[in-house]
Coordinates of C-alpha atoms in Angstrom, one line a residue:
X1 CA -81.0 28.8 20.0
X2 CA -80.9 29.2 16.4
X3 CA -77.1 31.0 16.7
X4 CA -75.8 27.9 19.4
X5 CA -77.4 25.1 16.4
X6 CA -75.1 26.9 13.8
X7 CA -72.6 26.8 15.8
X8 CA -72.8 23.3 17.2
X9 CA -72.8 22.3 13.3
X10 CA -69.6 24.5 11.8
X11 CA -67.8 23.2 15.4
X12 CA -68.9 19.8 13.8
X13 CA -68.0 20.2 10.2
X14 CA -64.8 20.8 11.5
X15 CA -64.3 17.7 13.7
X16 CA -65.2 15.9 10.6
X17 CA -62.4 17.3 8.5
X18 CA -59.7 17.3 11.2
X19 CA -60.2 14.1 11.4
X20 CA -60.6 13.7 7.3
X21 CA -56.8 15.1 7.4
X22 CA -55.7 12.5 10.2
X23 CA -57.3 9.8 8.2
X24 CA -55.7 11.2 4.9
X25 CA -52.1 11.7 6.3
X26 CA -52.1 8.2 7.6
X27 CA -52.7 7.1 4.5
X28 CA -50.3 9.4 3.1
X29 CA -47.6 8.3 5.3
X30 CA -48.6 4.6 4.3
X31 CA -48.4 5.2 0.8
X32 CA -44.9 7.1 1.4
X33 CA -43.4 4.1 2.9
X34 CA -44.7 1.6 0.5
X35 CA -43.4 3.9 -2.1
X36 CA -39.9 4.3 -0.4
X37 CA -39.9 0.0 -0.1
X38 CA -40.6 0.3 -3.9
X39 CA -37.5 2.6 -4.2
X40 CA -35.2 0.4 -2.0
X41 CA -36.3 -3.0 -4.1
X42 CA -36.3 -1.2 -7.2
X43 CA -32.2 0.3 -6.6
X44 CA -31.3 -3.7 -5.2
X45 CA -33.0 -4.7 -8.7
X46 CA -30.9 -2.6 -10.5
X47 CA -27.6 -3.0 -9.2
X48 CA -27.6 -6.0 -9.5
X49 CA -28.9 -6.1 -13.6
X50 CA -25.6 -3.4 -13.9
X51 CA -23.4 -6.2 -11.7
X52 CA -24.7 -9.2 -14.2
X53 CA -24.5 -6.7 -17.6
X54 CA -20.6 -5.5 -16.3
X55 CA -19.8 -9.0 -16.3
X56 CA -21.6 -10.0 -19.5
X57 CA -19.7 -7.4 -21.0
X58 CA -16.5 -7.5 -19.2
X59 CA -16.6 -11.1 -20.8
X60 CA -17.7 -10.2 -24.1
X61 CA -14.6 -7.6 -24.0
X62 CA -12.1 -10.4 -23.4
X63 CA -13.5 -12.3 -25.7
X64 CA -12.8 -10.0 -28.5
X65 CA -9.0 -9.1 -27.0
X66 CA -8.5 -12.6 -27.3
X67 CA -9.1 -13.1 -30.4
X68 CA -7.0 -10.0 -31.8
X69 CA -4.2 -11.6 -29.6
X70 CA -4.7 -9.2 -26.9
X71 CA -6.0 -10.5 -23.6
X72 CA -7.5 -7.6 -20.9
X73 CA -6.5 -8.1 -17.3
X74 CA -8.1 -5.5 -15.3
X75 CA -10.8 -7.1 -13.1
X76 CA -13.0 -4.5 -12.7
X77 CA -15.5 -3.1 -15.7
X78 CA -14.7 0.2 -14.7
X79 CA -11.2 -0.3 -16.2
X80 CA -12.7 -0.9 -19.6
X81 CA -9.6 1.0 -20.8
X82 CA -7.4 -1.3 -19.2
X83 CA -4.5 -1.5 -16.8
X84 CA -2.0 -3.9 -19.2
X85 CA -2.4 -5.1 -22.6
X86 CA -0.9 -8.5 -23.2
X87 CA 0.7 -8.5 -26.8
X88 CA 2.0 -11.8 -28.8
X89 CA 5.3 -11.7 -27.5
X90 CA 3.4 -12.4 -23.9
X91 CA 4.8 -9.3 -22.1
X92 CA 2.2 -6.4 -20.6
X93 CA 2.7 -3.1 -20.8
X94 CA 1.4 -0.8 -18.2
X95 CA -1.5 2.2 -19.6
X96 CA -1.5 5.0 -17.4
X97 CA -5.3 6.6 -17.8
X98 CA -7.7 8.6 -15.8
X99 CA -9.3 6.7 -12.7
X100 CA -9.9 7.1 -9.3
X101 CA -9.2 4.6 -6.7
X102 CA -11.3 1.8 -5.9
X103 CA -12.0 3.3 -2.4
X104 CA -12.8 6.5 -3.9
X105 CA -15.7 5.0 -6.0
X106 CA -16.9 2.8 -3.5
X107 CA -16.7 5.7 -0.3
X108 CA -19.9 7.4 -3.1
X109 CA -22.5 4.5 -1.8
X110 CA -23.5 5.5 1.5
X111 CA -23.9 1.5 2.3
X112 CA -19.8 1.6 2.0
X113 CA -19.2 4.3 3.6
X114 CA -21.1 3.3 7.1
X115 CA -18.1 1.1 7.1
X116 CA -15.5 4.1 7.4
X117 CA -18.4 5.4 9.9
X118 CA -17.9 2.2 12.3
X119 CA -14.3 1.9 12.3
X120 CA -14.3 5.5 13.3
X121 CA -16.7 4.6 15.8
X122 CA -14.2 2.0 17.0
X123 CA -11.7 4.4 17.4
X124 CA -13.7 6.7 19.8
X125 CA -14.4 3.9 21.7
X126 CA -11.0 2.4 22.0
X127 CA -9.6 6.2 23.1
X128 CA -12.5 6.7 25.6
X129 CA -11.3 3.2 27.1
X130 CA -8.6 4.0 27.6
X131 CA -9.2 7.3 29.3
X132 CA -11.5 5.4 31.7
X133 CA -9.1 2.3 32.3
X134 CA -6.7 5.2 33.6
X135 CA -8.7 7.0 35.4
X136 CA -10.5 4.3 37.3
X137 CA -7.2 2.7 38.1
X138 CA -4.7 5.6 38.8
X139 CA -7.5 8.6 39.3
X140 CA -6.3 10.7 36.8
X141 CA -6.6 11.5 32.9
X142 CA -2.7 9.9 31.4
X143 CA -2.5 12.7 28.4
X144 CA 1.1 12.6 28.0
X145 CA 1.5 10.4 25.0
X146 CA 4.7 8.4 26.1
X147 CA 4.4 6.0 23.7
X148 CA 4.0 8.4 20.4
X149 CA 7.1 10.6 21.8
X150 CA 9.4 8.0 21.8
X151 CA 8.1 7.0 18.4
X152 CA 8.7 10.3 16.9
X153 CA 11.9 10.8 18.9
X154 CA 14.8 12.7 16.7
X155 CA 12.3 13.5 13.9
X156 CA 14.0 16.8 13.0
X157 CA 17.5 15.4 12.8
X158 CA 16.0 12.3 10.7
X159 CA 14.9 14.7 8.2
X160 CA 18.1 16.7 8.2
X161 CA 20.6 14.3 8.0
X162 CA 19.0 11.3 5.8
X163 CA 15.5 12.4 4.5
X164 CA 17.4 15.3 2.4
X165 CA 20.5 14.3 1.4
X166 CA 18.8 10.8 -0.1
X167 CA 16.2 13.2 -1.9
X168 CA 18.8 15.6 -3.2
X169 CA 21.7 12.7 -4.3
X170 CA 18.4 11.4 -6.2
X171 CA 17.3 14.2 -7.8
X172 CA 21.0 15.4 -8.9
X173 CA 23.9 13.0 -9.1
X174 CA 21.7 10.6 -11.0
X175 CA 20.4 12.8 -13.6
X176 CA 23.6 14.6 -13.9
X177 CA 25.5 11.8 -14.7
X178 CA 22.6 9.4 -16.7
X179 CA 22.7 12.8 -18.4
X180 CA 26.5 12.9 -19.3
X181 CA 26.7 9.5 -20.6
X182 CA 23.5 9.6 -22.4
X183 CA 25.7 12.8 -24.3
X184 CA 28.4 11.1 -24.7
X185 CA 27.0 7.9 -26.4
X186 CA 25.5 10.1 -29.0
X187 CA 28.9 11.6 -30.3
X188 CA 31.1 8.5 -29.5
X189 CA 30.2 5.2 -29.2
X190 CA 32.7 3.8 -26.1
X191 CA 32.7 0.1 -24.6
X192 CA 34.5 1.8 -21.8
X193 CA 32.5 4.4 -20.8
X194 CA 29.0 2.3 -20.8
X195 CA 31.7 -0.2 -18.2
X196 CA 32.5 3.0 -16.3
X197 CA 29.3 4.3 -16.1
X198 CA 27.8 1.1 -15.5
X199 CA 30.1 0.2 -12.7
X200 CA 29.3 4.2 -11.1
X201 CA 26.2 3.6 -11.2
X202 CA 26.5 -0.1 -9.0
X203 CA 28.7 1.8 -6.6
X204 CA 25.6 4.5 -6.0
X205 CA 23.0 2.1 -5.3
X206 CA 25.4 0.1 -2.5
X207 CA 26.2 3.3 -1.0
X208 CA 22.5 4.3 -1.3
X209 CA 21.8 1.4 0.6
X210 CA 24.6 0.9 3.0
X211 CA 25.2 5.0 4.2
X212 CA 21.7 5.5 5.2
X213 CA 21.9 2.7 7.8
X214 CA 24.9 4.2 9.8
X215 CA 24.1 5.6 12.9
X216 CA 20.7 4.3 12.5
X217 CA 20.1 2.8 15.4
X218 CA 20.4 6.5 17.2
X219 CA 16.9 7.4 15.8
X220 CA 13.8 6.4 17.1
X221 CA 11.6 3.8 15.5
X222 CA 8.9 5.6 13.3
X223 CA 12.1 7.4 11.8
X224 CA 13.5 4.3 11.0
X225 CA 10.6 3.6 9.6
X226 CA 10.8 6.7 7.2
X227 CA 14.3 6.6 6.4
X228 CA 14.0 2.9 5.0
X229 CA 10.9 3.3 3.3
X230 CA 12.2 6.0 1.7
X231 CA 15.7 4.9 0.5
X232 CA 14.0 1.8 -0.9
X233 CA 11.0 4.4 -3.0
X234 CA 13.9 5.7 -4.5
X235 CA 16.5 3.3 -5.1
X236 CA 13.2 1.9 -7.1
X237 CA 12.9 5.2 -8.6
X238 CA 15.9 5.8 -10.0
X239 CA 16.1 2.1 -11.2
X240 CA 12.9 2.5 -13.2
X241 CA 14.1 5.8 -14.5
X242 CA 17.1 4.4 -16.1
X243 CA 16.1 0.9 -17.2
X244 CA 13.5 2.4 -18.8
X245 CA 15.5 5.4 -20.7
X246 CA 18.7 3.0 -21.7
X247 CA 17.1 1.8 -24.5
X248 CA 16.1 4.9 -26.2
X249 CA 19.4 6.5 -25.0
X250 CA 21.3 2.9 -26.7
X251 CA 18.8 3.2 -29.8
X252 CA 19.4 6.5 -30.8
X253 CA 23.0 6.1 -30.6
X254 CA 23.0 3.0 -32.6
X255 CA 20.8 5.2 -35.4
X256 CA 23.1 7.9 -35.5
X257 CA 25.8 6.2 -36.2
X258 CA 24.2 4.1 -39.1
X259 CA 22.6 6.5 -40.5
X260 CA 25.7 9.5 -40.2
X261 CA 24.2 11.8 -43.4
X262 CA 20.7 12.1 -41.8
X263 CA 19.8 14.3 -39.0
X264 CA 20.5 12.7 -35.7
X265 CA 18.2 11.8 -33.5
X266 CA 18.4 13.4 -29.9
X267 CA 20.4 11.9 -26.8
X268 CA 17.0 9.9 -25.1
X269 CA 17.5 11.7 -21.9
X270 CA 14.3 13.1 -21.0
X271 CA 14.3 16.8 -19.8
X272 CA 14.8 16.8 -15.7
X273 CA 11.3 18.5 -15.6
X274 CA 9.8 15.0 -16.2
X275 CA 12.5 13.1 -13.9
X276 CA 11.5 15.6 -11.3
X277 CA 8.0 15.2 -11.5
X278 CA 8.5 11.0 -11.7
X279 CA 10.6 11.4 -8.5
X280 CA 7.4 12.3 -6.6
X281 CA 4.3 11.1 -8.3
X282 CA 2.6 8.5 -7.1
X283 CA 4.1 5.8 -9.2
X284 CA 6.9 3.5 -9.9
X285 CA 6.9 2.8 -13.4
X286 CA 8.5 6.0 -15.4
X287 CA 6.9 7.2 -18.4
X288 CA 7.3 10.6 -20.3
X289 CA 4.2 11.8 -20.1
X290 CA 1.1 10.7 -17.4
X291 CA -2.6 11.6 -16.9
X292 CA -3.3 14.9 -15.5
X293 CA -6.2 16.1 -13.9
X294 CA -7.2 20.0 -14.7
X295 CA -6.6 21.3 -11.1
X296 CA -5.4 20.6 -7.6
X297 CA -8.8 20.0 -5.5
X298 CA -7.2 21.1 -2.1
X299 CA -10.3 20.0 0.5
X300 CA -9.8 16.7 -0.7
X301 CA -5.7 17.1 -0.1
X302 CA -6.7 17.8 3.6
X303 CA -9.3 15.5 4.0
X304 CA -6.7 12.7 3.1
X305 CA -3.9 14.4 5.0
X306 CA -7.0 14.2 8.3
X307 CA -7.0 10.6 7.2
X308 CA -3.6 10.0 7.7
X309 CA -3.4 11.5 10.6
X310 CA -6.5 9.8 12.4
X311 CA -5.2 6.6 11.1
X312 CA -2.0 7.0 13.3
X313 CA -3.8 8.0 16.0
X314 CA -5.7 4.7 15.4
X315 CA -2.5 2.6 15.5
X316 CA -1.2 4.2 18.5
X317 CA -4.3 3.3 20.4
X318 CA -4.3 -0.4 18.9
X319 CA -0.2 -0.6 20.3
X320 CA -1.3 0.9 23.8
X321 CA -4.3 -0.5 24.4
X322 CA -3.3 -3.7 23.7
X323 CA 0.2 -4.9 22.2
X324 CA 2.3 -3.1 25.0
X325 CA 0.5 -4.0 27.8
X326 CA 0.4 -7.7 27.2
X327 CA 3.7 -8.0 26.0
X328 CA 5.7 -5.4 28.2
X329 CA 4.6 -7.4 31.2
X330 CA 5.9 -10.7 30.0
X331 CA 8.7 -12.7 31.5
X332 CA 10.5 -13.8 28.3
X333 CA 12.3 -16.9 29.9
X334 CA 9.4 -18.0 31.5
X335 CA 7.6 -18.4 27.9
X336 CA 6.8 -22.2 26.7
X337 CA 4.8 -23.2 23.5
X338 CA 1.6 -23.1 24.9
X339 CA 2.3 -19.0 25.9
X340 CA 3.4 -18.5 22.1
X341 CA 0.1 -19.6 20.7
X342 CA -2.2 -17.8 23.4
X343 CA -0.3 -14.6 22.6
X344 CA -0.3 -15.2 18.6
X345 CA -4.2 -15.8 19.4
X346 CA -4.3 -12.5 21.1
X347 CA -2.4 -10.6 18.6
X348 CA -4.7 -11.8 15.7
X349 CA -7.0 -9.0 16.2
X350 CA -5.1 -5.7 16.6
X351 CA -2.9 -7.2 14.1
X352 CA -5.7 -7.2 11.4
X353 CA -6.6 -3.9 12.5
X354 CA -3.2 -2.6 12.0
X355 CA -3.0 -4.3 8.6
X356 CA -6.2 -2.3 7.4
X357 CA -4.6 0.8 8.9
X358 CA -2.0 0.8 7.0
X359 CA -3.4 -0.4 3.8
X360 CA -6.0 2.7 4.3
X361 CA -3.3 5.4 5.4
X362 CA -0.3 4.5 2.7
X363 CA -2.0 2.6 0.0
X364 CA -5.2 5.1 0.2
X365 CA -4.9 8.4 1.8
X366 CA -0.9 8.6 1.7
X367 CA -1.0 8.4 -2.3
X368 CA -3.8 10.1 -2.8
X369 CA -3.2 13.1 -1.4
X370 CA -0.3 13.2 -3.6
X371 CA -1.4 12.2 -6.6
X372 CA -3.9 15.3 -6.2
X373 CA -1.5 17.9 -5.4
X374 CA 0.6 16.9 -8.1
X375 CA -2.7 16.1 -10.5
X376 CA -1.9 12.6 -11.3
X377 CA -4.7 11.5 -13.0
X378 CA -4.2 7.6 -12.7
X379 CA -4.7 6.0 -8.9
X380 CA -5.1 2.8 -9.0
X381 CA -2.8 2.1 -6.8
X382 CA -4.6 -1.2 -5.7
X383 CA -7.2 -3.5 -7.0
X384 CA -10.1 -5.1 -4.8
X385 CA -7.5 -7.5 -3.0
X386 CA -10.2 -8.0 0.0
X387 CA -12.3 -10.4 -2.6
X388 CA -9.0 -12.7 -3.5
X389 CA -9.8 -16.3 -3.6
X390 CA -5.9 -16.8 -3.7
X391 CA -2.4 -15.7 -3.0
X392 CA -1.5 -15.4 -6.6
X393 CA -4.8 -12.9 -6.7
X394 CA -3.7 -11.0 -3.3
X395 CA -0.2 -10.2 -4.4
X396 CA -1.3 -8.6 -7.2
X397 CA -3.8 -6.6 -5.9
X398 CA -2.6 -5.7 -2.5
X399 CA 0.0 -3.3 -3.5
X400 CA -0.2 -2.7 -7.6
X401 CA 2.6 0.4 -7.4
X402 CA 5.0 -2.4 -6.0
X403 CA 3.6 -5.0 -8.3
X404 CA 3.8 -2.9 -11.8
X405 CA 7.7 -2.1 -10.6
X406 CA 8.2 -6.0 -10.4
X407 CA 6.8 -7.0 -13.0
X408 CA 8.5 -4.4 -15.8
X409 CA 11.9 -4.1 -14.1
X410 CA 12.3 -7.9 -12.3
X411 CA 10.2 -10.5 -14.2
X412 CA 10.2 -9.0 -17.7
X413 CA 14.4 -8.7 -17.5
X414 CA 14.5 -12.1 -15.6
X415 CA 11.9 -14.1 -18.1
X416 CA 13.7 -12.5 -21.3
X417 CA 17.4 -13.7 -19.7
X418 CA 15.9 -16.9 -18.3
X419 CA 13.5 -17.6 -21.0
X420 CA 9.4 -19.1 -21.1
X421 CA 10.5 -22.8 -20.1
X422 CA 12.0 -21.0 -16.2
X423 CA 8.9 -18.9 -16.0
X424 CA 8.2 -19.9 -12.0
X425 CA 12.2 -19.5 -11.4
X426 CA 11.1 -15.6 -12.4
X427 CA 8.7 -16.1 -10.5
X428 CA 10.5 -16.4 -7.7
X429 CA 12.8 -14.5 -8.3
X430 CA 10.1 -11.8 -7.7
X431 CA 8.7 -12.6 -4.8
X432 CA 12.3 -13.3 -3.3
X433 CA 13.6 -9.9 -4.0
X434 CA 10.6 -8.6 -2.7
X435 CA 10.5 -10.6 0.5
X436 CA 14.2 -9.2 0.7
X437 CA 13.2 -5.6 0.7
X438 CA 10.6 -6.3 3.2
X439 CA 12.8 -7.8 5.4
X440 CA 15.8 -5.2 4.9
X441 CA 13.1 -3.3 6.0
X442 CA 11.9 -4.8 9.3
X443 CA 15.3 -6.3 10.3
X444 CA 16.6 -2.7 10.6
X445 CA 13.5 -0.9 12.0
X446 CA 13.3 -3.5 15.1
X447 CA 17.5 -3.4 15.3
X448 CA 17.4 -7.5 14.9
X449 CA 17.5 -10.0 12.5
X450 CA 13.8 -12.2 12.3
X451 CA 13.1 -13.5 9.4
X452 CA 9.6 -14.1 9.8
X453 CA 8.1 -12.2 6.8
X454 CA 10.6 -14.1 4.8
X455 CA 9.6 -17.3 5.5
X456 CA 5.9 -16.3 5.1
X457 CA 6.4 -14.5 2.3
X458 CA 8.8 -16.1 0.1
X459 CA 8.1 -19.8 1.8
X460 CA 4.0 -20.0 2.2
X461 CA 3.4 -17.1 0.0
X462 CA 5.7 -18.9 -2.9
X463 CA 3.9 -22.5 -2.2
X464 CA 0.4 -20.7 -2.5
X465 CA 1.0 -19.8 -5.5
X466 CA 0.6 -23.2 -7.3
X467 CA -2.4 -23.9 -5.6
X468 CA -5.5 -23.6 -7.8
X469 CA -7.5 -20.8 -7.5
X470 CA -11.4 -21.3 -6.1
X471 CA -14.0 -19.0 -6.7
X472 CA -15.9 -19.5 -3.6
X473 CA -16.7 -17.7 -0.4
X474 CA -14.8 -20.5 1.2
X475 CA -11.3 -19.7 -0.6
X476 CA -11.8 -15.8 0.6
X477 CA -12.2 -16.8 3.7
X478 CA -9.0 -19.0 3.8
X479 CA -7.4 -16.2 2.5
X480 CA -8.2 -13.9 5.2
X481 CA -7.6 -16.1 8.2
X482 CA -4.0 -16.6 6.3
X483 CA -3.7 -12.6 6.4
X484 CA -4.7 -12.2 9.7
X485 CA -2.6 -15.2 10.8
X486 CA 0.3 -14.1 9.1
X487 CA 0.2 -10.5 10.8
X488 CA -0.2 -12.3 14.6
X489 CA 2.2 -14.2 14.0
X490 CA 4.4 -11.4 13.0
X491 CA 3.2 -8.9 16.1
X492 CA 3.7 -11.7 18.3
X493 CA 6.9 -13.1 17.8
X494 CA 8.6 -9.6 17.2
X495 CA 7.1 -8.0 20.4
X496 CA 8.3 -11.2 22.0
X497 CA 12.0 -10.5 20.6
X498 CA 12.0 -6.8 21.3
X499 CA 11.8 -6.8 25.0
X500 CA 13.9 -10.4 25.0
X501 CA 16.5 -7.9 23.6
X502 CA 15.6 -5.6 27.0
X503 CA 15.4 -8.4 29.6
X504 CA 17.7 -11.3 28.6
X505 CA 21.4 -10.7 28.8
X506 CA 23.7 -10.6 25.4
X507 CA 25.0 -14.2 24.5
X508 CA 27.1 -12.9 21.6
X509 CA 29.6 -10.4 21.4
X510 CA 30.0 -10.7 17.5
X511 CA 27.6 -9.9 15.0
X512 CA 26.1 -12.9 15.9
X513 CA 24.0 -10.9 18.3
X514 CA 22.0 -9.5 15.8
X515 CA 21.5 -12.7 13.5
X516 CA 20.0 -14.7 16.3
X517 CA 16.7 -14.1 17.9
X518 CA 17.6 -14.0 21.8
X519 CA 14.4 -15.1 22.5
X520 CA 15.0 -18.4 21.4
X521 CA 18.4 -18.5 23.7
X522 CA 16.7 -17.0 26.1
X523 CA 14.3 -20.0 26.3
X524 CA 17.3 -22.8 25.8
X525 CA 19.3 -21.1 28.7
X526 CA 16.4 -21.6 31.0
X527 CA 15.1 -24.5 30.2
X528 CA 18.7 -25.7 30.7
X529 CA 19.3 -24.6 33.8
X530 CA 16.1 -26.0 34.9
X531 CA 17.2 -29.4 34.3

């Protein structure tokens, strides 16, 4: 009896502190998840005192720039060391230093990165839709890529006959002769040579421009894509290189000769080493010397390369999921005003999908990759353009290689030829050359004159401009339904042309052919004959 009573107790004692542990790991996972609320409140808490002490500061920094005549335009804090300084005379000069791009930062938050996460997620869900929509409707898997092949078609001759001769008439014939005159100005100073080298160097940038483009039309689109692309990278590459050498080249030569019994100065041609590196950095605004990181970090180099390459794989899906199918089936005479705006609606939301593609894959990934192959240390090559509250704010954000270029080689030339009182002609004069490139672009990628972008660009895009800037959510937002209206717009009415150009029979024999949109005859003609 007495050895059953012990038992029957220990057996209890036990009971008791089993269920002492339950009770005391409940309350340990209670006070756990308060504490982990206390964690959560406590990081909101402090990101916001850093937000509202970055912006005391950032102000408190412009403040004291201002008052020293120098104004800081960066709108981040994290650019403290700033992107231009404004001097007295008005014009900004561009600082190269070390930073990473916005992305870059922001992909370290986890709460920023979930949005990578879901638009990958949106990609598995748009290719597994398409695998089903083929099978259930012609009972088989369609792997055979049509759409991309024909894209890619004639990529190896592309490469051959105008990727590499563009690259090596860059490198070479430019530098070679830059070189020669920039040796000759230092021993004799010749009117007739700067006119001779001056008019060489015109003749090279019209044949840059027009020899590319013949034959053209034998390629497939994609390589269009990469052939113009890349003959306007370094047509704006060799421009900055020798706008921004002439001087020192034209100064040192003017020294020399006043100043005969001192030691001359050297030609001002920089060694090719740094025009070769320039040529392929990730920038379009030449200096000597740049930021350089210590070493190549080469996972990251494939991780942006995996980018790039999931990012087309994206876009493909977006075109075949839901531009070609809509639009390949249309009867182009048959379209009327109310078909225009249903498809623009339609094409609003694989348009700004697109859009973000190729912001992520070119502005992003694309430069990137390069800038850490070749250790470029500075890559901001954009600024937060999704915040804009205006067009003025967008366009100078969006795309800041592009805008740097503009603004040193376009609208500092055409501001100190024009002067202060014609600064919005320069102005203008900006956007229009842009719009010009853009559409040189597109008009020979699609094999048709549109000028679409133009308008939108150079037209709306000029207009918004002058319209003050808000600060609200509500201005953002108008500037986003712009963006994606804009890039419907765009998908809409050149999908339309491109198969009007398939389906509706040649009006013009001339040149005219390619100036007007047949879609638009197509339409007339019918409606015509209908009455």
């Amino acid at each position: 009896m007495g050895d059953s009573s012990d038992s029957s107790r220990i057996e209890a004692n036990e009971n008791n502190k089993d269920s002492e542990r339950e009770v005391k790991y409940e309350d340990f996972e209670a006070e756990l998840a308060y504490l982990k609320d206390r964690i959560m409140k406590f990081k909101h808490e402090l990101v916001n005192d850093i937000s509202s002490r970055s912006e005391a500061f950032k102000d408190e920094i412009e403040n004291i720039l201002k008052k020293n005549k120098y104004q800081f335009t960066g709108t981040d804090i994290s650019l403290a060391k700033s992107t231009k300084l404004k001097h007295g005379s008005g014009i900004q000069e561009k600082v190269f230093v070390h930073r990473e791009s916005l992305l870059t930062e922001l992909f370290k938050i986890s709460h920023i990165r979930t949005f990578r996460h879901i638009f990958i997620s949106i990609l598995i869900i748009i290719c597994a839709q398409i695998l089903i929509y083929d099978y259930t409707t012609t009972g088989k898997l369609n792997l055979d890529f049509d759409l991309f092949w024909f894209c890619f078609e004639g990529f190896q001759r592309t490469m051959l006959l105008y990727w590499l001769p563009m690259q090596l008439s860059g490198l070479f014939l430019v530098y070679f002769f830059f070189k020669l005159w920039a040796l000759k100005r230092q021993r004799t100073k010749s009117i007739i040579f700067d006119v001779l080298f001056l008019i060489i160097y015109i003749i090279y940038l019209l044949l840059m421009i027009a020899v590319p483009l013949l034959n053209l039309f034998s390629v497939s689109v994609v390589c269009r894509i990469i052939v113009l692309t890349e003959q306007v990278r370094i047509l704006m590459k060799i421009h900055a290189f020798v706008r921004s050498n002439i001087t020192s080249v034209l100064y040192n030569s003017n020294y020399n000769e006043k100043h005969e019994s001192s030691k001359p100065k050297p030609s001002g041609c920089p060694e090719f080493s740094k025009y070769l590196y320039f040529m392929f950095a990730p920038t379009l605004v030449y200096r000597n010397e740049y930021p350089r990181t210590k070493k190549v970090n080469w996972r990251s180099v494939s991780l942006y390369f995996a980018e790039i390459g999931g990012t087309i794989i994206y876009t493909y899906c977006l075109f075949d999921r839901f531009c070609v199918p809509v639009f390949g089936s249309l009867k182009v005479k048959e379209l009327t005003l109310k078909s225009y705006v249903y498809l623009i609606s339609i094409s609003i939301l694989p348009g700004a999908l697109i859009q973000m593609m190729i912001f992520f894959s070119f502005l992003h990934s694309w430069h990137n990759a390069w800038a850490e192959m070749l250790r470029f240390g500075d890559r901001q090559f954009y600024l937060d353009w999704w915040n804009s509250c205006s067009f003025n704010t967008y366009y100078r954000t969006w795309n800041t290689l592009v805008q740097d270029w503009l603004y040193n080689y376009v609208y500092v030339d055409c501001s100190k030829l024009l002067g202060k009182k014609y600064r919005a002609l320069s102005q203008f004069l900006v956007i229009f050359i842009s719009s010009i490139f853009h559409e040189h672009i597109l008009s020979f990628v699609f094999g048709f004159f549109y000028p679409v972008m133009f308008f939108l660009f150079s037209g709306f895009g000029f207009i918004c401009l002058f319209i003050p800037r808000g600060n609200g959510a509500a201005w953002n937002v108008f500037v986003w339904i712009s963006l994606f209206s804009g890039i419907g717009i765009q998908i809409c009415l050149f999908s339309v042309e491109w198969y009007a150009r398939r389906q509706c029979p040649q009006v013009f024999d001339s040149a005219l052919d390619y100036f007007i949109p047949r879609s638009i005859l197509c339409g007339l003609n019918n409606e015509i004959q209908g009455n």
